[in-house]
């Protein structure tokens, strides 16, 4: 008999088994050791009491990870951090059951909006999400290179900007910070990272949120850029982009892997700049949003 439970009701080893089975034969290798799986749960604010596991008897056959974030302006959003079914359970309506449980969890948490990402190749899953009210908003690109990159700015421009390193949360206080972006690009997802805020004449004009990863010898091995944003009314956005990228991906850091996470395809100028400098696309997702109606109130007896 197939049942659905919340993750806090089962041992973590059963949760990981459900993850492994749910993403068997997927577009990318989703296999994770236990420590990495737990780190992902923590780093992306995924919650055991809002996430679901599907069991056939005692055997884990499906999983859905969910997270909730509450923002200062009162907005509450839920994120589907992964939904998967064992191969023999796909195409039999069980995905619909997991989606129903996922949306139920968001409403329990008071979410106004639900978001998710799906690989562009996963047409069947995208159609299922659309049936539940999700709408594609943009494409998300993961771009990377392991070569040194050089960002040429206008002559003298580097002397007109100042920049401060800070914690990722610092960008949330900027008047132009946009919290309505893909989950993994938000400052909360950059745990262990830092922010770089750029000023012109004492006024903030742009920021980057990024993370540098080191091996056990203390050597820099990779840089991940989560978010880069310029004040909308700033007249020279392209130069601010170049300045920020030059600081984050300083060619002096050598041939470490440099990754841009979930860059919106609609930022065509920035995409073109990065690809022109040698960044290539690792994979592409669709970003989807669902504006949630309140849960129906049961009729009084």
PDB file of C-alpha atoms in Angstrom:
ATOM      1  CA  UNK A   1       0.000   0.000   0.000  1.00  0.00           C
ATOM      2  CA  UNK A   2       1.380   3.413  -1.007  1.00  0.00           C
ATOM      3  CA  UNK A   3       1.355   6.087   1.702  1.00  0.00           C
ATOM      4  CA  UNK A   4       2.848   9.572   2.104  1.00  0.00           C
ATOM      5  CA  UNK A   5       4.498  10.775   5.305  1.00  0.00           C
ATOM      6  CA  UNK A   6       6.441  13.851   6.364  1.00  0.00           C
ATOM      7  CA  UNK A   7      10.202  13.361   6.485  1.00  0.00           C
ATOM      8  CA  UNK A   8      10.493  13.919  10.227  1.00  0.00           C
ATOM      9  CA  UNK A   9       8.508  10.705  10.720  1.00  0.00           C
ATOM     10  CA  UNK A  10      11.185   8.443   9.211  1.00  0.00           C
ATOM     11  CA  UNK A  11      14.954   7.896   9.745  1.00  0.00           C
ATOM     12  CA  UNK A  12      17.317  10.012   7.644  1.00  0.00           C
ATOM     13  CA  UNK A  13      18.777   6.902   6.013  1.00  0.00           C
ATOM     14  CA  UNK A  14      15.271   6.144   4.653  1.00  0.00           C
ATOM     15  CA  UNK A  15      14.998   9.723   3.378  1.00  0.00           C
ATOM     16  CA  UNK A  16      18.304   9.412   1.520  1.00  0.00           C
ATOM     17  CA  UNK A  17      17.219   6.079   0.040  1.00  0.00           C
ATOM     18  CA  UNK A  18      14.029   7.735  -1.234  1.00  0.00           C
ATOM     19  CA  UNK A  19      16.162  10.500  -2.797  1.00  0.00           C
ATOM     20  CA  UNK A  20      18.442   7.989  -4.524  1.00  0.00           C
ATOM     21  CA  UNK A  21      15.516   5.940  -5.853  1.00  0.00           C
ATOM     22  CA  UNK A  22      13.474   8.998  -6.808  1.00  0.00           C
ATOM     23  CA  UNK A  23      16.213  10.415  -9.032  1.00  0.00           C
ATOM     24  CA  UNK A  24      17.486   7.169 -10.505  1.00  0.00           C
ATOM     25  CA  UNK A  25      18.262   7.659 -14.221  1.00  0.00           C
ATOM     26  CA  UNK A  26      17.828  11.445 -13.968  1.00  0.00           C
ATOM     27  CA  UNK A  27      19.332  14.025 -16.357  1.00  0.00           C
ATOM     28  CA  UNK A  28      22.248  14.671 -14.021  1.00  0.00           C
ATOM     29  CA  UNK A  29      23.749  12.503 -11.307  1.00  0.00           C
ATOM     30  CA  UNK A  30      21.821  13.341  -8.131  1.00  0.00           C
ATOM     31  CA  UNK A  31      23.611  10.783  -5.950  1.00  0.00           C
ATOM     32  CA  UNK A  32      24.768  12.296  -2.658  1.00  0.00           C
ATOM     33  CA  UNK A  33      26.567  10.866   0.375  1.00  0.00           C
ATOM     34  CA  UNK A  34      24.694  11.375   3.637  1.00  0.00           C
ATOM     35  CA  UNK A  35      26.837  14.328   4.781  1.00  0.00           C
ATOM     36  CA  UNK A  36      26.311  16.179   1.481  1.00  0.00           C
ATOM     37  CA  UNK A  37      22.573  15.452   1.540  1.00  0.00           C
ATOM     38  CA  UNK A  38      22.246  16.850   5.059  1.00  0.00           C
ATOM     39  CA  UNK A  39      24.315  19.900   4.060  1.00  0.00           C
ATOM     40  CA  UNK A  40      21.931  20.511   1.165  1.00  0.00           C
ATOM     41  CA  UNK A  41      18.934  20.326   3.491  1.00  0.00           C
ATOM     42  CA  UNK A  42      20.547  22.909   5.790  1.00  0.00           C
ATOM     43  CA  UNK A  43      22.045  25.219   3.149  1.00  0.00           C
ATOM     44  CA  UNK A  44      18.813  25.523   1.187  1.00  0.00           C
ATOM     45  CA  UNK A  45      16.482  25.806   4.199  1.00  0.00           C
ATOM     46  CA  UNK A  46      14.628  22.576   3.418  1.00  0.00           C
ATOM     47  CA  UNK A  47      12.353  21.473   6.229  1.00  0.00           C
ATOM     48  CA  UNK A  48      11.692  17.910   7.323  1.00  0.00           C
ATOM     49  CA  UNK A  49       8.232  18.703   8.694  1.00  0.00           C
ATOM     50  CA  UNK A  50       7.084  20.193   5.360  1.00  0.00           C
ATOM     51  CA  UNK A  51       8.746  17.655   3.054  1.00  0.00           C
ATOM     52  CA  UNK A  52       7.235  14.329   2.011  1.00  0.00           C
ATOM     53  CA  UNK A  53       8.295  10.740   1.486  1.00  0.00           C
ATOM     54  CA  UNK A  54       6.273   8.126  -0.406  1.00  0.00           C
ATOM     55  CA  UNK A  55       6.398   4.563   0.903  1.00  0.00           C
ATOM     56  CA  UNK A  56       5.147   1.334  -0.617  1.00  0.00           C
ATOM     57  CA  UNK A  57       4.809  -0.634   2.582  1.00  0.00           C
ATOM     58  CA  UNK A  58       8.163   0.058   4.245  1.00  0.00           C
ATOM     59  CA  UNK A  59      10.003   0.671   0.972  1.00  0.00           C
ATOM     60  CA  UNK A  60      10.783   4.312   0.053  1.00  0.00           C
ATOM     61  CA  UNK A  61       9.724   5.005  -3.553  1.00  0.00           C
ATOM     62  CA  UNK A  62       9.360   8.784  -3.795  1.00  0.00           C
ATOM     63  CA  UNK A  63      10.327  12.085  -2.225  1.00  0.00           C
ATOM     64  CA  UNK A  64       9.477  15.773  -2.266  1.00  0.00           C
ATOM     65  CA  UNK A  65      11.672  18.330  -0.481  1.00  0.00           C
ATOM     66  CA  UNK A  66      10.137  21.664   0.520  1.00  0.00           C
ATOM     67  CA  UNK A  67      11.389  24.896   2.035  1.00  0.00           C
ATOM     68  CA  UNK A  68       9.667  28.042   3.295  1.00  0.00           C
ATOM     69  CA  UNK A  69      11.101  31.536   3.566  1.00  0.00           C
ATOM     70  CA  UNK A  70       9.490  34.581   5.132  1.00  0.00           C
ATOM     71  CA  UNK A  71      10.598  37.993   3.882  1.00  0.00           C
ATOM     72  CA  UNK A  72      10.610  41.386   5.657  1.00  0.00           C
ATOM     73  CA  UNK A  73       7.835  42.753   3.441  1.00  0.00           C
ATOM     74  CA  UNK A  74       5.522  39.994   4.700  1.00  0.00           C
ATOM     75  CA  UNK A  75       5.810  37.784   1.619  1.00  0.00           C
ATOM     76  CA  UNK A  76       5.988  34.046   2.346  1.00  0.00           C
ATOM     77  CA  UNK A  77       7.244  31.707  -0.387  1.00  0.00           C
ATOM     78  CA  UNK A  78       7.619  27.957  -0.640  1.00  0.00           C
ATOM     79  CA  UNK A  79      10.171  26.140  -2.778  1.00  0.00           C
ATOM     80  CA  UNK A  80      10.060  22.660  -4.220  1.00  0.00           C
ATOM     81  CA  UNK A  81      13.651  21.542  -3.761  1.00  0.00           C
ATOM     82  CA  UNK A  82      13.206  18.225  -5.534  1.00  0.00           C
ATOM     83  CA  UNK A  83      10.437  15.801  -6.395  1.00  0.00           C
ATOM     84  CA  UNK A  84      11.277  12.304  -7.614  1.00  0.00           C
ATOM     85  CA  UNK A  85       9.781   8.852  -8.033  1.00  0.00           C
ATOM     86  CA  UNK A  86      11.395   5.448  -8.418  1.00  0.00           C
ATOM     87  CA  UNK A  87      11.343   4.444 -12.117  1.00  0.00           C
ATOM     88  CA  UNK A  88       8.621   1.800 -11.767  1.00  0.00           C
ATOM     89  CA  UNK A  89       6.260   4.327 -10.117  1.00  0.00           C
ATOM     90  CA  UNK A  90       6.532   7.035 -12.764  1.00  0.00           C
ATOM     91  CA  UNK A  91       3.631   7.793 -15.085  1.00  0.00           C
ATOM     92  CA  UNK A  92       1.091   6.185 -12.752  1.00  0.00           C
ATOM     93  CA  UNK A  93      -0.337   9.219 -10.976  1.00  0.00           C
ATOM     94  CA  UNK A  94       1.951   9.140  -7.952  1.00  0.00           C
ATOM     95  CA  UNK A  95       3.626  12.404  -8.975  1.00  0.00           C
ATOM     96  CA  UNK A  96       0.214  14.069  -8.744  1.00  0.00           C
ATOM     97  CA  UNK A  97      -0.142  12.810  -5.179  1.00  0.00           C
ATOM     98  CA  UNK A  98       3.262  14.226  -4.192  1.00  0.00           C
ATOM     99  CA  UNK A  99       2.385  17.587  -5.762  1.00  0.00           C
ATOM    100  CA  UNK A 100      -0.876  17.727  -3.824  1.00  0.00           C
ATOM    101  CA  UNK A 101       1.006  17.053  -0.584  1.00  0.00           C
ATOM    102  CA  UNK A 102       3.607  19.672  -1.489  1.00  0.00           C
ATOM    103  CA  UNK A 103       1.027  22.423  -2.029  1.00  0.00           C
ATOM    104  CA  UNK A 104      -0.751  21.352   1.154  1.00  0.00           C
ATOM    105  CA  UNK A 105       2.508  21.872   3.081  1.00  0.00           C
ATOM    106  CA  UNK A 106       2.966  25.380   1.636  1.00  0.00           C
ATOM    107  CA  UNK A 107      -0.539  26.409   2.624  1.00  0.00           C
ATOM    108  CA  UNK A 108      -0.029  25.009   6.133  1.00  0.00           C
ATOM    109  CA  UNK A 109       3.027  27.275   6.409  1.00  0.00           C
ATOM    110  CA  UNK A 110       1.064  30.324   5.196  1.00  0.00           C
ATOM    111  CA  UNK A 111       2.858  30.662   1.853  1.00  0.00           C
ATOM    112  CA  UNK A 112       1.545  33.143  -0.698  1.00  0.00           C
ATOM    113  CA  UNK A 113       3.596  31.727  -3.534  1.00  0.00           C
ATOM    114  CA  UNK A 114       5.209  28.446  -4.555  1.00  0.00           C
ATOM    115  CA  UNK A 115       8.270  28.232  -6.799  1.00  0.00           C
ATOM    116  CA  UNK A 116      10.314  25.502  -8.431  1.00  0.00           C
ATOM    117  CA  UNK A 117      12.806  24.772 -11.187  1.00  0.00           C
ATOM    118  CA  UNK A 118      12.756  21.947 -13.714  1.00  0.00           C
ATOM    119  CA  UNK A 119      15.193  20.807 -16.368  1.00  0.00           C
ATOM    120  CA  UNK A 120      14.041  22.036 -19.769  1.00  0.00           C
ATOM    121  CA  UNK A 121      14.194  18.434 -21.036  1.00  0.00           C
ATOM    122  CA  UNK A 122      11.697  17.271 -18.406  1.00  0.00           C
ATOM    123  CA  UNK A 123       8.628  18.115 -20.483  1.00  0.00           C
ATOM    124  CA  UNK A 124       6.361  15.670 -18.658  1.00  0.00           C
ATOM    125  CA  UNK A 125       7.126  17.154 -15.254  1.00  0.00           C
ATOM    126  CA  UNK A 126       6.677  20.725 -16.546  1.00  0.00           C
ATOM    127  CA  UNK A 127       3.234  19.819 -17.877  1.00  0.00           C
ATOM    128  CA  UNK A 128       2.322  18.310 -14.499  1.00  0.00           C
ATOM    129  CA  UNK A 129       3.425  21.477 -12.688  1.00  0.00           C
ATOM    130  CA  UNK A 130       1.385  23.609 -15.072  1.00  0.00           C
ATOM    131  CA  UNK A 131      -1.711  21.552 -14.239  1.00  0.00           C
ATOM    132  CA  UNK A 132      -1.198  22.550 -10.612  1.00  0.00           C
ATOM    133  CA  UNK A 133      -1.020  26.260 -11.450  1.00  0.00           C
ATOM    134  CA  UNK A 134       2.703  26.797 -11.971  1.00  0.00           C
ATOM    135  CA  UNK A 135       3.655  29.213 -14.756  1.00  0.00           C
ATOM    136  CA  UNK A 136       7.065  29.435 -16.454  1.00  0.00           C
ATOM    137  CA  UNK A 137       8.613  32.840 -15.712  1.00  0.00           C
ATOM    138  CA  UNK A 138      12.110  32.530 -17.150  1.00  0.00           C
ATOM    139  CA  UNK A 139      14.953  30.219 -18.096  1.00  0.00           C
ATOM    140  CA  UNK A 140      17.801  29.685 -15.638  1.00  0.00           C
ATOM    141  CA  UNK A 141      21.327  28.993 -16.870  1.00  0.00           C
ATOM    142  CA  UNK A 142      24.239  27.426 -15.038  1.00  0.00           C
ATOM    143  CA  UNK A 143      27.404  28.785 -16.675  1.00  0.00           C
ATOM    144  CA  UNK A 144      30.981  27.843 -15.859  1.00  0.00           C
ATOM    145  CA  UNK A 145      34.604  28.046 -16.906  1.00  0.00           C
ATOM    146  CA  UNK A 146      37.913  26.927 -15.427  1.00  0.00           C
ATOM    147  CA  UNK A 147      39.975  29.491 -17.331  1.00  0.00           C
ATOM    148  CA  UNK A 148      41.111  32.901 -16.041  1.00  0.00           C
ATOM    149  CA  UNK A 149      38.696  35.610 -17.192  1.00  0.00           C
ATOM    150  CA  UNK A 150      39.360  39.286 -17.829  1.00  0.00           C
ATOM    151  CA  UNK A 151      36.646  41.950 -17.616  1.00  0.00           C
ATOM    152  CA  UNK A 152      37.694  45.143 -19.341  1.00  0.00           C
ATOM    153  CA  UNK A 153      36.013  48.244 -17.969  1.00  0.00           C
ATOM    154  CA  UNK A 154      36.180  51.795 -19.298  1.00  0.00           C
ATOM    155  CA  UNK A 155      39.480  53.548 -18.669  1.00  0.00           C
ATOM    156  CA  UNK A 156      39.677  54.796 -15.106  1.00  0.00           C
ATOM    157  CA  UNK A 157      36.341  53.353 -14.058  1.00  0.00           C
ATOM    158  CA  UNK A 158      37.833  51.175 -11.320  1.00  0.00           C
ATOM    159  CA  UNK A 159      39.013  54.336  -9.538  1.00  0.00           C
ATOM    160  CA  UNK A 160      35.473  55.777  -9.377  1.00  0.00           C
ATOM    161  CA  UNK A 161      33.928  52.819  -7.542  1.00  0.00           C
ATOM    162  CA  UNK A 162      34.489  51.632  -4.013  1.00  0.00           C
ATOM    163  CA  UNK A 163      33.547  48.176  -2.785  1.00  0.00           C
ATOM    164  CA  UNK A 164      32.923  46.603   0.620  1.00  0.00           C
ATOM    165  CA  UNK A 165      32.967  42.909   1.497  1.00  0.00           C
ATOM    166  CA  UNK A 166      30.244  41.839   3.902  1.00  0.00           C
ATOM    167  CA  UNK A 167      28.036  38.922   4.886  1.00  0.00           C
ATOM    168  CA  UNK A 168      25.412  37.799   2.355  1.00  0.00           C
ATOM    169  CA  UNK A 169      22.579  39.211   4.503  1.00  0.00           C
ATOM    170  CA  UNK A 170      23.946  42.744   3.957  1.00  0.00           C
ATOM    171  CA  UNK A 171      22.503  42.887   0.428  1.00  0.00           C
ATOM    172  CA  UNK A 172      18.968  42.399   1.797  1.00  0.00           C
ATOM    173  CA  UNK A 173      19.186  45.908   3.262  1.00  0.00           C
ATOM    174  CA  UNK A 174      19.826  47.535  -0.122  1.00  0.00           C
ATOM    175  CA  UNK A 175      16.808  49.445  -1.474  1.00  0.00           C
ATOM    176  CA  UNK A 176      17.057  47.643  -4.846  1.00  0.00           C
ATOM    177  CA  UNK A 177      17.523  44.119  -3.497  1.00  0.00           C
ATOM    178  CA  UNK A 178      14.988  41.822  -5.133  1.00  0.00           C
ATOM    179  CA  UNK A 179      13.869  38.883  -2.974  1.00  0.00           C
ATOM    180  CA  UNK A 180      11.496  37.547  -5.671  1.00  0.00           C
ATOM    181  CA  UNK A 181      14.150  35.548  -7.501  1.00  0.00           C
ATOM    182  CA  UNK A 182      15.007  31.876  -7.891  1.00  0.00           C
ATOM    183  CA  UNK A 183      15.524  30.266  -4.470  1.00  0.00           C
ATOM    184  CA  UNK A 184      19.175  29.320  -4.945  1.00  0.00           C
ATOM    185  CA  UNK A 185      20.113  32.880  -5.967  1.00  0.00           C
ATOM    186  CA  UNK A 186      18.795  34.460  -2.760  1.00  0.00           C
ATOM    187  CA  UNK A 187      21.261  35.542  -0.077  1.00  0.00           C
ATOM    188  CA  UNK A 188      19.967  32.866   2.321  1.00  0.00           C
ATOM    189  CA  UNK A 189      21.300  30.130   0.011  1.00  0.00           C
ATOM    190  CA  UNK A 190      24.878  31.442   0.143  1.00  0.00           C
ATOM    191  CA  UNK A 191      25.705  30.011   3.558  1.00  0.00           C
ATOM    192  CA  UNK A 192      29.421  30.346   4.172  1.00  0.00           C
ATOM    193  CA  UNK A 193      29.612  32.931   1.385  1.00  0.00           C
ATOM    194  CA  UNK A 194      30.036  36.679   1.233  1.00  0.00           C
ATOM    195  CA  UNK A 195      28.724  39.750  -0.512  1.00  0.00           C
ATOM    196  CA  UNK A 196      30.450  42.565  -2.360  1.00  0.00           C
ATOM    197  CA  UNK A 197      28.607  45.889  -2.452  1.00  0.00           C
ATOM    198  CA  UNK A 198      29.759  48.552  -4.907  1.00  0.00           C
ATOM    199  CA  UNK A 199      29.338  52.275  -4.258  1.00  0.00           C
ATOM    200  CA  UNK A 200      29.545  55.356  -6.460  1.00  0.00           C
ATOM    201  CA  UNK A 201      29.700  58.687  -4.666  1.00  0.00           C
ATOM    202  CA  UNK A 202      28.760  56.959  -1.438  1.00  0.00           C
ATOM    203  CA  UNK A 203      25.580  55.443  -2.892  1.00  0.00           C
ATOM    204  CA  UNK A 204      25.233  51.683  -3.466  1.00  0.00           C
ATOM    205  CA  UNK A 205      24.873  50.872  -7.170  1.00  0.00           C
ATOM    206  CA  UNK A 206      25.308  47.103  -7.299  1.00  0.00           C
ATOM    207  CA  UNK A 207      26.178  43.938  -5.441  1.00  0.00           C
ATOM    208  CA  UNK A 208      27.302  40.347  -5.858  1.00  0.00           C
ATOM    209  CA  UNK A 209      26.680  37.373  -3.581  1.00  0.00           C
ATOM    210  CA  UNK A 210      29.250  34.611  -3.984  1.00  0.00           C
ATOM    211  CA  UNK A 211      31.114  31.816  -2.242  1.00  0.00           C
ATOM    212  CA  UNK A 212      34.729  30.697  -2.427  1.00  0.00           C
ATOM    213  CA  UNK A 213      35.380  27.006  -1.768  1.00  0.00           C
ATOM    214  CA  UNK A 214      38.704  25.669  -0.464  1.00  0.00           C
ATOM    215  CA  UNK A 215      40.225  22.193  -0.189  1.00  0.00           C
ATOM    216  CA  UNK A 216      41.681  20.762   3.021  1.00  0.00           C
ATOM    217  CA  UNK A 217      45.050  22.282   2.142  1.00  0.00           C
ATOM    218  CA  UNK A 218      43.442  25.736   2.166  1.00  0.00           C
ATOM    219  CA  UNK A 219      43.717  26.160  -1.605  1.00  0.00           C
ATOM    220  CA  UNK A 220      40.939  27.902  -3.533  1.00  0.00           C
ATOM    221  CA  UNK A 221      39.249  25.342  -5.810  1.00  0.00           C
ATOM    222  CA  UNK A 222      36.029  27.022  -6.980  1.00  0.00           C
ATOM    223  CA  UNK A 223      33.972  30.204  -6.926  1.00  0.00           C
ATOM    224  CA  UNK A 224      30.175  30.221  -7.125  1.00  0.00           C
ATOM    225  CA  UNK A 225      28.317  33.421  -8.018  1.00  0.00           C
ATOM    226  CA  UNK A 226      24.757  33.295  -6.694  1.00  0.00           C
ATOM    227  CA  UNK A 227      23.431  36.721  -7.553  1.00  0.00           C
ATOM    228  CA  UNK A 228      24.575  39.902  -9.255  1.00  0.00           C
ATOM    229  CA  UNK A 229      22.319  42.948  -9.399  1.00  0.00           C
ATOM    230  CA  UNK A 230      22.672  46.607 -10.357  1.00  0.00           C
ATOM    231  CA  UNK A 231      20.443  49.451  -9.167  1.00  0.00           C
ATOM    232  CA  UNK A 232      17.725  49.671 -11.858  1.00  0.00           C
ATOM    233  CA  UNK A 233      18.054  53.404 -12.561  1.00  0.00           C
ATOM    234  CA  UNK A 234      21.850  53.355 -12.767  1.00  0.00           C
ATOM    235  CA  UNK A 235      22.960  54.702 -16.150  1.00  0.00           C
ATOM    236  CA  UNK A 236      26.046  52.520 -16.569  1.00  0.00           C
ATOM    237  CA  UNK A 237      24.807  49.070 -15.550  1.00  0.00           C
ATOM    238  CA  UNK A 238      27.114  47.223 -17.941  1.00  0.00           C
ATOM    239  CA  UNK A 239      30.223  48.737 -16.376  1.00  0.00           C
ATOM    240  CA  UNK A 240      29.012  47.907 -12.863  1.00  0.00           C
ATOM    241  CA  UNK A 241      28.449  44.321 -14.007  1.00  0.00           C
ATOM    242  CA  UNK A 242      31.976  44.161 -15.376  1.00  0.00           C
ATOM    243  CA  UNK A 243      33.451  45.683 -12.238  1.00  0.00           C
ATOM    244  CA  UNK A 244      31.630  43.224  -9.970  1.00  0.00           C
ATOM    245  CA  UNK A 245      32.487  40.216 -12.119  1.00  0.00           C
ATOM    246  CA  UNK A 246      36.100  41.304 -12.284  1.00  0.00           C
ATOM    247  CA  UNK A 247      36.259  41.471  -8.491  1.00  0.00           C
ATOM    248  CA  UNK A 248      34.523  38.113  -7.922  1.00  0.00           C
ATOM    249  CA  UNK A 249      36.355  36.225 -10.682  1.00  0.00           C
ATOM    250  CA  UNK A 250      39.672  38.074 -10.410  1.00  0.00           C
ATOM    251  CA  UNK A 251      42.021  36.449 -12.968  1.00  0.00           C
ATOM    252  CA  UNK A 252      44.639  36.393 -10.237  1.00  0.00           C
ATOM    253  CA  UNK A 253      42.637  33.585  -8.638  1.00  0.00           C
ATOM    254  CA  UNK A 254      43.917  31.336 -11.442  1.00  0.00           C
ATOM    255  CA  UNK A 255      42.330  28.407 -13.206  1.00  0.00           C
ATOM    256  CA  UNK A 256      39.790  27.491 -10.510  1.00  0.00           C
ATOM    257  CA  UNK A 257      36.282  26.535 -11.564  1.00  0.00           C
ATOM    258  CA  UNK A 258      33.987  29.545 -11.756  1.00  0.00           C
ATOM    259  CA  UNK A 259      30.221  28.950 -11.800  1.00  0.00           C
ATOM    260  CA  UNK A 260      27.298  31.323 -12.219  1.00  0.00           C
ATOM    261  CA  UNK A 261      24.227  29.831 -10.523  1.00  0.00           C
ATOM    262  CA  UNK A 262      20.718  30.159 -11.989  1.00  0.00           C
ATOM    263  CA  UNK A 263      21.341  33.193 -14.175  1.00  0.00           C
ATOM    264  CA  UNK A 264      18.089  34.374 -15.749  1.00  0.00           C
ATOM    265  CA  UNK A 265      18.081  33.890 -19.508  1.00  0.00           C
ATOM    266  CA  UNK A 266      16.214  37.213 -19.779  1.00  0.00           C
ATOM    267  CA  UNK A 267      19.432  38.989 -18.686  1.00  0.00           C
ATOM    268  CA  UNK A 268      20.658  38.608 -22.243  1.00  0.00           C
ATOM    269  CA  UNK A 269      23.362  41.288 -22.055  1.00  0.00           C
ATOM    270  CA  UNK A 270      24.940  39.596 -19.040  1.00  0.00           C
ATOM    271  CA  UNK A 271      24.599  36.119 -20.564  1.00  0.00           C
ATOM    272  CA  UNK A 272      26.261  37.323 -23.781  1.00  0.00           C
ATOM    273  CA  UNK A 273      29.070  38.963 -21.817  1.00  0.00           C
ATOM    274  CA  UNK A 274      29.835  35.786 -19.889  1.00  0.00           C
ATOM    275  CA  UNK A 275      29.662  33.457 -22.878  1.00  0.00           C
ATOM    276  CA  UNK A 276      31.881  35.844 -24.812  1.00  0.00           C
ATOM    277  CA  UNK A 277      34.463  35.507 -22.041  1.00  0.00           C
ATOM    278  CA  UNK A 278      34.508  31.716 -22.222  1.00  0.00           C
ATOM    279  CA  UNK A 279      31.732  30.659 -19.864  1.00  0.00           C
ATOM    280  CA  UNK A 280      29.774  27.707 -21.237  1.00  0.00           C
ATOM    281  CA  UNK A 281      26.340  26.363 -20.330  1.00  0.00           C
ATOM    282  CA  UNK A 282      26.344  23.314 -18.062  1.00  0.00           C
ATOM    283  CA  UNK A 283      22.572  22.946 -18.044  1.00  0.00           C
ATOM    284  CA  UNK A 284      19.336  24.920 -18.334  1.00  0.00           C
ATOM    285  CA  UNK A 285      16.193  24.998 -16.197  1.00  0.00           C
ATOM    286  CA  UNK A 286      12.807  26.646 -16.340  1.00  0.00           C
ATOM    287  CA  UNK A 287      11.824  28.799 -13.371  1.00  0.00           C
ATOM    288  CA  UNK A 288       8.159  28.479 -12.406  1.00  0.00           C
ATOM    289  CA  UNK A 289       5.901  30.335  -9.970  1.00  0.00           C
ATOM    290  CA  UNK A 290       2.488  29.528  -8.565  1.00  0.00           C
ATOM    291  CA  UNK A 291       0.435  32.243  -6.858  1.00  0.00           C
ATOM    292  CA  UNK A 292      -1.359  30.311  -4.150  1.00  0.00           C
ATOM    293  CA  UNK A 293      -4.991  30.844  -3.304  1.00  0.00           C
ATOM    294  CA  UNK A 294      -5.798  30.389   0.387  1.00  0.00           C
ATOM    295  CA  UNK A 295      -6.821  26.894   1.388  1.00  0.00           C
ATOM    296  CA  UNK A 296     -10.630  26.506   1.331  1.00  0.00           C
ATOM    297  CA  UNK A 297     -12.325  26.888   4.699  1.00  0.00           C
ATOM    298  CA  UNK A 298     -14.379  23.808   5.609  1.00  0.00           C
ATOM    299  CA  UNK A 299     -18.094  24.499   5.716  1.00  0.00           C
ATOM    300  CA  UNK A 300     -19.608  24.673   9.175  1.00  0.00           C
ATOM    301  CA  UNK A 301     -21.679  21.659  10.151  1.00  0.00           C
TER     302      UNK A 301
END
